[in-house]
Amino acid sequence: MTKRQLTVTAGLVLLAMLLTVLIGVFDARRRVVAVEGNDLRAGQSAWVTATLDELRRARSAFEPGTKVFVDLEEKVRAVAVLSGRWVDVPLHDGHSLSGRPGEALVGADVAVRGDDLAVGGKTYTVVGRLGVRADSLLSGDVVLADPSQFSGSPQRLLLDGPNSVRHYNAQFPGRSVEIIDDGTNRRTNVDAVSPVLVALSALVVVLIAVVAGLQAGRWELRTAAVRFTTGFRPLNTLRSAAARVAVIGTAACTTALAGAAVVRQTITLDLDVTTAVIAVGSVVFAVSVASFWQGSRRWNC
């Protein structure tokens, strides 16, 4: 590739990577807004009657992000994460629960002393402030990470997580489950329009990646044809072309991941676009190599 062609290819790949990071930020923001509007419920939710120990013994059956709440008093509840981490938490300050007992998340209107919050004679360390903004639907809420707040006897618990009802029924057949219907509480923009925008944006990213790969393969093919006529083996020219495209893709992926790391430090979102970025880079590389290989079979440049 000439310098101009190299610049165009790198620009297309970087554009695809930038859009991937922006889609990740948008989708993460959409999820936390939806969680705030649904009173911290992110997945399929249901009221069940069980003990925390029973649910923990069956934790391997639940998907990552599954958690269980118990109401303690008005706007105060305890939470236990059954599988994975609790990542879709709307916060405007601090960070989510680390999994250690004794931590708390509170809204902006909850009075704390320093970083300490006293509930029921026990002191908790406040690690995050609930709500996308200080003035939010969760400004008066308190969430405690304290397994001791759960009773040893069966009690009414709120189970929340991906396909949580199906997994619960499979583990505890015959028990009553009261599914929470969010049909009338769904926000059109967050729950209906935004996922479509994310899907369309992802399609645009894939198209850009495919175009970049095709162009890189076609431009490398012209150089390879000249090298072939001067005695270079086709396999060696393929390796050389693949190496150049790989360098471009690696540099773009590194830039995108560095940008995502900066975003994580500046906003309170659990953003992980590593899989998406690597996937885009892989598409560029695969399309480029396939285009080059197909063209080199005829050496018709």
Short mmCIF file of C-alpha atoms in Angstrom, two decimals:
data_model
loop_
_atom_site.label_atom_id
_atom_site.label_comp_id
_atom_site.label_asym_id
_atom_site.label_seq_id
_atom_site.Cartn_x
_atom_site.Cartn_y
_atom_site.Cartn_z
CA MET A 1 0.00 0.00 0.00
CA THR A 2 1.11 3.54 -0.69
CA LYS A 3 1.23 6.09 2.14
CA ARG A 4 -2.08 7.54 1.02
CA GLN A 5 -3.73 4.13 0.89
CA LEU A 6 -2.25 3.23 4.25
CA THR A 7 -3.65 6.44 5.73
CA VAL A 8 -7.11 5.79 4.31
CA THR A 9 -7.16 2.22 5.62
CA ALA A 10 -5.96 3.26 9.07
CA GLY A 11 -8.53 6.07 9.13
CA LEU A 12 -11.40 3.70 8.32
CA VAL A 13 -10.30 1.21 10.98
CA LEU A 14 -9.90 3.97 13.58
CA LEU A 15 -13.36 5.31 12.68
CA ALA A 16 -14.85 1.84 13.23
CA MET A 17 -13.08 1.57 16.58
CA LEU A 18 -14.21 5.03 17.68
CA LEU A 19 -17.82 4.21 16.82
CA THR A 20 -17.50 0.93 18.75
CA VAL A 21 -16.41 2.78 21.90
CA LEU A 22 -19.17 5.39 21.49
CA ILE A 23 -21.78 2.65 21.06
CA GLY A 24 -20.47 1.03 24.23
CA VAL A 25 -20.78 4.28 26.16
CA PHE A 26 -24.28 4.91 24.82
CA ASP A 27 -25.46 1.38 25.62
CA ALA A 28 -23.97 1.45 29.12
CA ARG A 29 -25.70 4.77 29.78
CA ARG A 30 -28.97 3.37 28.42
CA ARG A 31 -28.77 0.37 30.74
CA VAL A 32 -28.20 2.39 33.91
CA VAL A 33 -31.01 4.80 33.03
CA ALA A 34 -33.33 1.82 32.57
CA VAL A 35 -32.19 0.35 35.89
CA GLU A 36 -32.86 3.63 37.69
CA GLY A 37 -36.34 3.83 36.18
CA ASN A 38 -37.05 0.23 37.21
CA ASP A 39 -36.00 0.70 40.84
CA LEU A 40 -32.62 -1.05 40.40
CA ARG A 41 -34.10 -4.02 38.56
CA ALA A 42 -32.09 -4.85 35.45
CA GLY A 43 -33.32 -8.24 34.28
CA GLN A 44 -36.34 -10.46 34.72
CA SER A 45 -37.65 -9.90 38.23
CA ALA A 46 -39.95 -11.84 40.54
CA TRP A 47 -40.95 -12.09 44.18
CA VAL A 48 -40.03 -15.47 45.60
CA THR A 49 -40.17 -17.08 49.02
CA ALA A 50 -36.82 -18.60 49.92
CA THR A 51 -33.73 -18.21 52.06
CA LEU A 52 -30.48 -16.66 50.93
CA ASP A 53 -28.64 -19.88 51.74
CA GLU A 54 -30.91 -21.84 49.39
CA LEU A 55 -30.31 -19.42 46.56
CA ARG A 56 -26.57 -19.37 47.17
CA ARG A 57 -26.38 -23.15 47.05
CA ALA A 58 -28.01 -22.94 43.60
CA ARG A 59 -25.91 -19.97 42.43
CA SER A 60 -24.27 -21.95 39.63
CA ALA A 61 -27.68 -22.20 37.94
CA PHE A 62 -28.09 -18.42 37.68
CA GLU A 63 -26.57 -16.18 35.03
CA PRO A 64 -24.00 -13.43 35.78
CA GLY A 65 -25.63 -10.33 37.18
CA THR A 66 -28.31 -12.18 39.15
CA LYS A 67 -28.97 -10.67 42.56
CA VAL A 68 -31.52 -10.82 45.35
CA PHE A 69 -32.96 -8.00 47.48
CA VAL A 70 -34.73 -8.00 50.83
CA ASP A 71 -36.68 -4.99 52.10
CA LEU A 72 -35.64 -3.86 55.58
CA GLU A 73 -37.60 -0.63 55.97
CA GLU A 74 -38.88 2.25 53.84
CA LYS A 75 -36.37 2.72 50.97
CA VAL A 76 -33.77 0.60 52.73
CA ARG A 77 -32.87 -2.86 51.42
CA ALA A 78 -30.06 -5.35 51.51
CA VAL A 79 -28.63 -7.02 48.42
CA ALA A 80 -26.68 -10.19 47.76
CA VAL A 81 -25.18 -10.97 44.36
CA LEU A 82 -25.67 -14.62 43.46
CA SER A 83 -23.59 -14.75 40.29
CA GLY A 84 -21.02 -12.47 38.69
CA ARG A 85 -20.90 -8.79 39.63
CA TRP A 86 -23.52 -6.08 39.91
CA VAL A 87 -22.41 -3.77 37.11
CA ASP A 88 -25.50 -1.91 35.84
CA VAL A 89 -25.77 0.35 38.86
CA PRO A 90 -26.79 3.98 38.26
CA LEU A 91 -24.19 6.06 40.14
CA HIS A 92 -23.14 9.68 39.94
CA ASP A 93 -20.29 9.33 42.42
CA GLY A 94 -18.12 6.55 43.80
CA HIS A 95 -18.25 2.95 42.63
CA SER A 96 -20.45 -0.12 42.86
CA LEU A 97 -20.35 -2.71 45.62
CA SER A 98 -17.13 -4.71 45.63
CA GLY A 99 -18.72 -7.81 47.17
CA ARG A 100 -17.36 -7.24 50.66
CA PRO A 101 -19.96 -7.07 53.47
CA GLY A 102 -20.35 -3.74 55.23
CA GLU A 103 -20.57 -1.53 52.13
CA ALA A 104 -23.51 0.68 51.17
CA LEU A 105 -24.90 2.65 48.24
CA VAL A 106 -27.02 5.68 49.12
CA GLY A 107 -28.93 8.41 47.33
CA ALA A 108 -27.95 12.07 47.46
CA ASP A 109 -30.61 12.94 50.07
CA VAL A 110 -29.40 10.34 52.58
CA ALA A 111 -27.36 11.93 55.37
CA VAL A 112 -24.02 10.27 56.08
CA ARG A 113 -21.23 11.06 58.50
CA GLY A 114 -18.06 11.17 56.46
CA ASP A 115 -18.19 7.86 54.61
CA ASP A 116 -20.17 6.08 57.32
CA LEU A 117 -23.88 5.28 57.46
CA ALA A 118 -25.62 3.88 60.54
CA VAL A 119 -28.58 1.54 59.96
CA GLY A 120 -30.14 -0.51 62.73
CA GLY A 121 -27.20 -0.03 65.06
CA LYS A 122 -24.66 -1.14 62.45
CA THR A 123 -22.22 1.06 60.57
CA TYR A 124 -21.66 0.72 56.84
CA THR A 125 -19.08 2.32 54.53
CA VAL A 126 -20.68 4.35 51.74
CA VAL A 127 -18.84 3.56 48.49
CA GLY A 128 -21.21 5.10 45.94
CA ARG A 129 -24.06 7.54 45.44
CA LEU A 130 -27.15 6.18 43.68
CA GLY A 131 -28.71 7.87 40.66
CA VAL A 132 -27.45 9.02 37.29
CA ARG A 133 -27.71 12.53 38.79
CA ALA A 134 -27.94 13.71 42.37
CA ASP A 135 -31.58 14.66 41.81
CA SER A 136 -32.86 11.23 40.81
CA LEU A 137 -35.53 8.64 41.51
CA LEU A 138 -33.10 6.96 43.91
CA SER A 139 -32.08 10.04 45.91
CA GLY A 140 -33.60 8.66 49.12
CA ASP A 141 -32.69 4.97 48.70
CA VAL A 142 -30.19 2.90 50.66
CA VAL A 143 -28.75 -0.45 49.51
CA LEU A 144 -26.67 -2.48 51.96
CA ALA A 145 -24.23 -5.28 51.27
CA ASP A 146 -24.92 -7.34 54.37
CA PRO A 147 -25.89 -11.04 54.20
CA SER A 148 -26.75 -10.99 57.90
CA GLN A 149 -29.81 -8.86 57.08
CA PHE A 150 -31.36 -11.90 55.38
CA SER A 151 -33.36 -14.24 57.58
CA GLY A 152 -32.45 -17.88 58.07
CA SER A 153 -36.11 -18.74 57.53
CA PRO A 154 -37.92 -18.48 54.18
CA GLN A 155 -38.86 -14.88 53.47
CA ARG A 156 -40.17 -12.74 50.64
CA LEU A 157 -37.23 -11.84 48.40
CA LEU A 158 -36.90 -9.97 45.13
CA LEU A 159 -34.93 -12.03 42.61
CA ASP A 160 -33.54 -10.12 39.64
CA GLY A 161 -31.37 -11.22 36.75
CA PRO A 162 -31.28 -12.60 33.20
CA ASN A 163 -33.89 -15.39 32.88
CA SER A 164 -34.04 -15.50 36.67
CA VAL A 165 -37.58 -16.90 36.80
CA ARG A 166 -36.77 -19.82 34.50
CA HIS A 167 -33.63 -20.68 36.45
CA TYR A 168 -35.46 -20.38 39.77
CA ASN A 169 -38.28 -22.66 38.64
CA ALA A 170 -35.76 -25.21 37.43
CA GLN A 171 -34.01 -25.26 40.81
CA PHE A 172 -37.12 -25.02 42.99
CA PRO A 173 -39.98 -26.65 41.07
CA GLY A 174 -43.45 -26.16 42.51
CA ARG A 175 -42.66 -23.01 44.47
CA SER A 176 -44.78 -19.94 43.89
CA VAL A 177 -43.26 -17.13 41.82
CA GLU A 178 -44.81 -13.67 41.47
CA ILE A 179 -43.39 -12.22 38.25
CA ILE A 180 -43.08 -8.44 38.16
CA ASP A 181 -44.64 -7.11 34.97
CA ASP A 182 -42.86 -4.04 33.64
CA GLY A 183 -45.11 -3.75 30.59
CA THR A 184 -46.73 -0.48 31.69
CA ASN A 185 -43.52 0.99 33.13
CA ARG A 186 -41.27 0.64 30.11
CA ARG A 187 -39.72 3.83 28.78
CA THR A 188 -40.17 3.99 25.02
CA ASN A 189 -36.87 5.75 24.33
CA VAL A 190 -34.73 3.64 26.66
CA ASP A 191 -36.31 0.23 26.21
CA ALA A 192 -37.54 0.32 22.61
CA VAL A 193 -35.81 2.97 20.49
CA SER A 194 -32.30 2.81 22.00
CA PRO A 195 -31.70 -0.91 21.35
CA VAL A 196 -32.61 -0.36 17.70
CA LEU A 197 -30.15 2.53 17.48
CA VAL A 198 -27.43 0.35 19.03
CA ALA A 199 -28.13 -2.44 16.53
CA LEU A 200 -28.08 -0.06 13.55
CA SER A 201 -24.88 1.58 14.76
CA ALA A 202 -23.26 -1.83 15.19
CA LEU A 203 -24.26 -2.66 11.61
CA VAL A 204 -22.60 0.57 10.39
CA VAL A 205 -19.42 -0.37 12.26
CA VAL A 206 -19.39 -3.81 10.64
CA LEU A 207 -19.88 -2.28 7.18
CA ILE A 208 -17.00 0.14 7.75
CA ALA A 209 -14.81 -2.75 8.90
CA VAL A 210 -15.71 -4.80 5.81
CA VAL A 211 -15.00 -1.88 3.46
CA ALA A 212 -11.66 -1.23 5.18
CA GLY A 213 -10.73 -4.90 4.86
CA LEU A 214 -11.71 -5.10 1.20
CA GLN A 215 -9.78 -1.95 0.36
CA ALA A 216 -6.70 -3.11 2.27
CA GLY A 217 -6.78 -6.49 0.55
CA ARG A 218 -7.25 -4.95 -2.92
CA TRP A 219 -4.44 -2.42 -2.46
CA GLU A 220 -2.07 -5.01 -1.04
CA LEU A 221 -2.89 -7.27 -3.98
CA ARG A 222 -1.48 -4.73 -6.45
CA THR A 223 1.83 -4.62 -4.62
CA ALA A 224 1.87 -8.39 -4.28
CA ALA A 225 1.41 -8.88 -8.03
CA VAL A 226 4.54 -6.86 -8.70
CA ARG A 227 6.46 -8.80 -6.04
CA PHE A 228 5.25 -12.07 -7.57
CA THR A 229 6.57 -11.13 -11.02
CA THR A 230 9.99 -10.41 -9.46
CA GLY A 231 10.19 -13.90 -7.96
CA PHE A 232 8.55 -13.68 -4.53
CA ARG A 233 6.50 -16.69 -3.50
CA PRO A 234 2.72 -16.07 -3.09
CA LEU A 235 2.81 -17.34 0.49
CA ASN A 236 5.51 -14.83 1.42
CA THR A 237 3.56 -11.97 -0.14
CA LEU A 238 0.44 -13.07 1.76
CA ARG A 239 2.39 -13.06 5.02
CA SER A 240 3.76 -9.60 4.29
CA ALA A 241 0.31 -8.20 3.45
CA ALA A 242 -1.29 -9.84 6.50
CA ALA A 243 1.44 -8.42 8.74
CA ARG A 244 0.79 -4.86 7.53
CA VAL A 245 -2.96 -5.15 8.05
CA ALA A 246 -2.39 -6.75 11.46
CA VAL A 247 -0.19 -3.83 12.53
CA ILE A 248 -2.89 -1.34 11.50
CA GLY A 249 -5.61 -3.33 13.30
CA THR A 250 -3.52 -3.77 16.45
CA ALA A 251 -2.71 -0.07 16.62
CA ALA A 252 -6.39 0.82 16.16
CA CYS A 253 -7.51 -1.71 18.79
CA THR A 254 -4.94 -0.39 21.27
CA THR A 255 -6.11 3.17 20.66
CA ALA A 256 -9.76 2.21 21.17
CA LEU A 257 -9.06 0.28 24.39
CA ALA A 258 -6.98 3.19 25.71
CA GLY A 259 -9.89 5.52 24.93
CA ALA A 260 -12.32 3.23 26.72
CA ALA A 261 -10.01 3.17 29.76
CA VAL A 262 -10.02 6.97 29.84
CA VAL A 263 -13.83 6.97 29.62
CA ARG A 264 -14.05 4.58 32.59
CA GLN A 265 -11.94 6.95 34.65
CA THR A 266 -14.00 10.02 33.79
CA ILE A 267 -17.57 8.71 34.05
CA THR A 268 -19.18 6.27 36.49
CA LEU A 269 -20.03 3.58 33.96
CA ASP A 270 -18.92 -0.03 33.91
CA LEU A 271 -17.68 0.05 30.31
CA ASP A 272 -16.07 -3.01 28.72
CA VAL A 273 -15.77 -2.88 24.95
CA THR A 274 -12.79 -5.23 24.67
CA THR A 275 -14.77 -8.00 22.98
CA ALA A 276 -16.42 -5.62 20.51
CA VAL A 277 -13.13 -3.89 19.63
CA ILE A 278 -11.31 -7.16 19.04
CA ALA A 279 -14.25 -8.40 16.96
CA VAL A 280 -14.09 -5.33 14.71
CA GLY A 281 -10.33 -5.71 14.29
CA SER A 282 -10.79 -9.39 13.47
CA VAL A 283 -13.39 -8.56 10.80
CA VAL A 284 -11.00 -6.11 9.12
CA PHE A 285 -8.17 -8.64 9.18
CA ALA A 286 -10.27 -11.60 8.01
CA VAL A 287 -11.90 -9.68 5.12
CA SER A 288 -8.54 -8.26 4.05
CA VAL A 289 -6.83 -11.66 4.00
CA ALA A 290 -9.79 -13.31 2.25
CA SER A 291 -9.90 -10.56 -0.38
CA PHE A 292 -6.15 -10.79 -0.94
CA TRP A 293 -6.17 -14.58 -1.13
CA GLN A 294 -9.07 -14.68 -3.58
CA GLY A 295 -7.45 -12.10 -5.86
CA SER A 296 -3.99 -13.65 -5.69
CA ARG A 297 -5.33 -16.89 -7.11
CA ARG A 298 -5.72 -15.13 -10.48
CA TRP A 299 -3.09 -12.37 -10.08
CA ASN A 300 -5.45 -10.17 -12.01
CA CYS A 301 -4.53 -6.72 -10.74
#
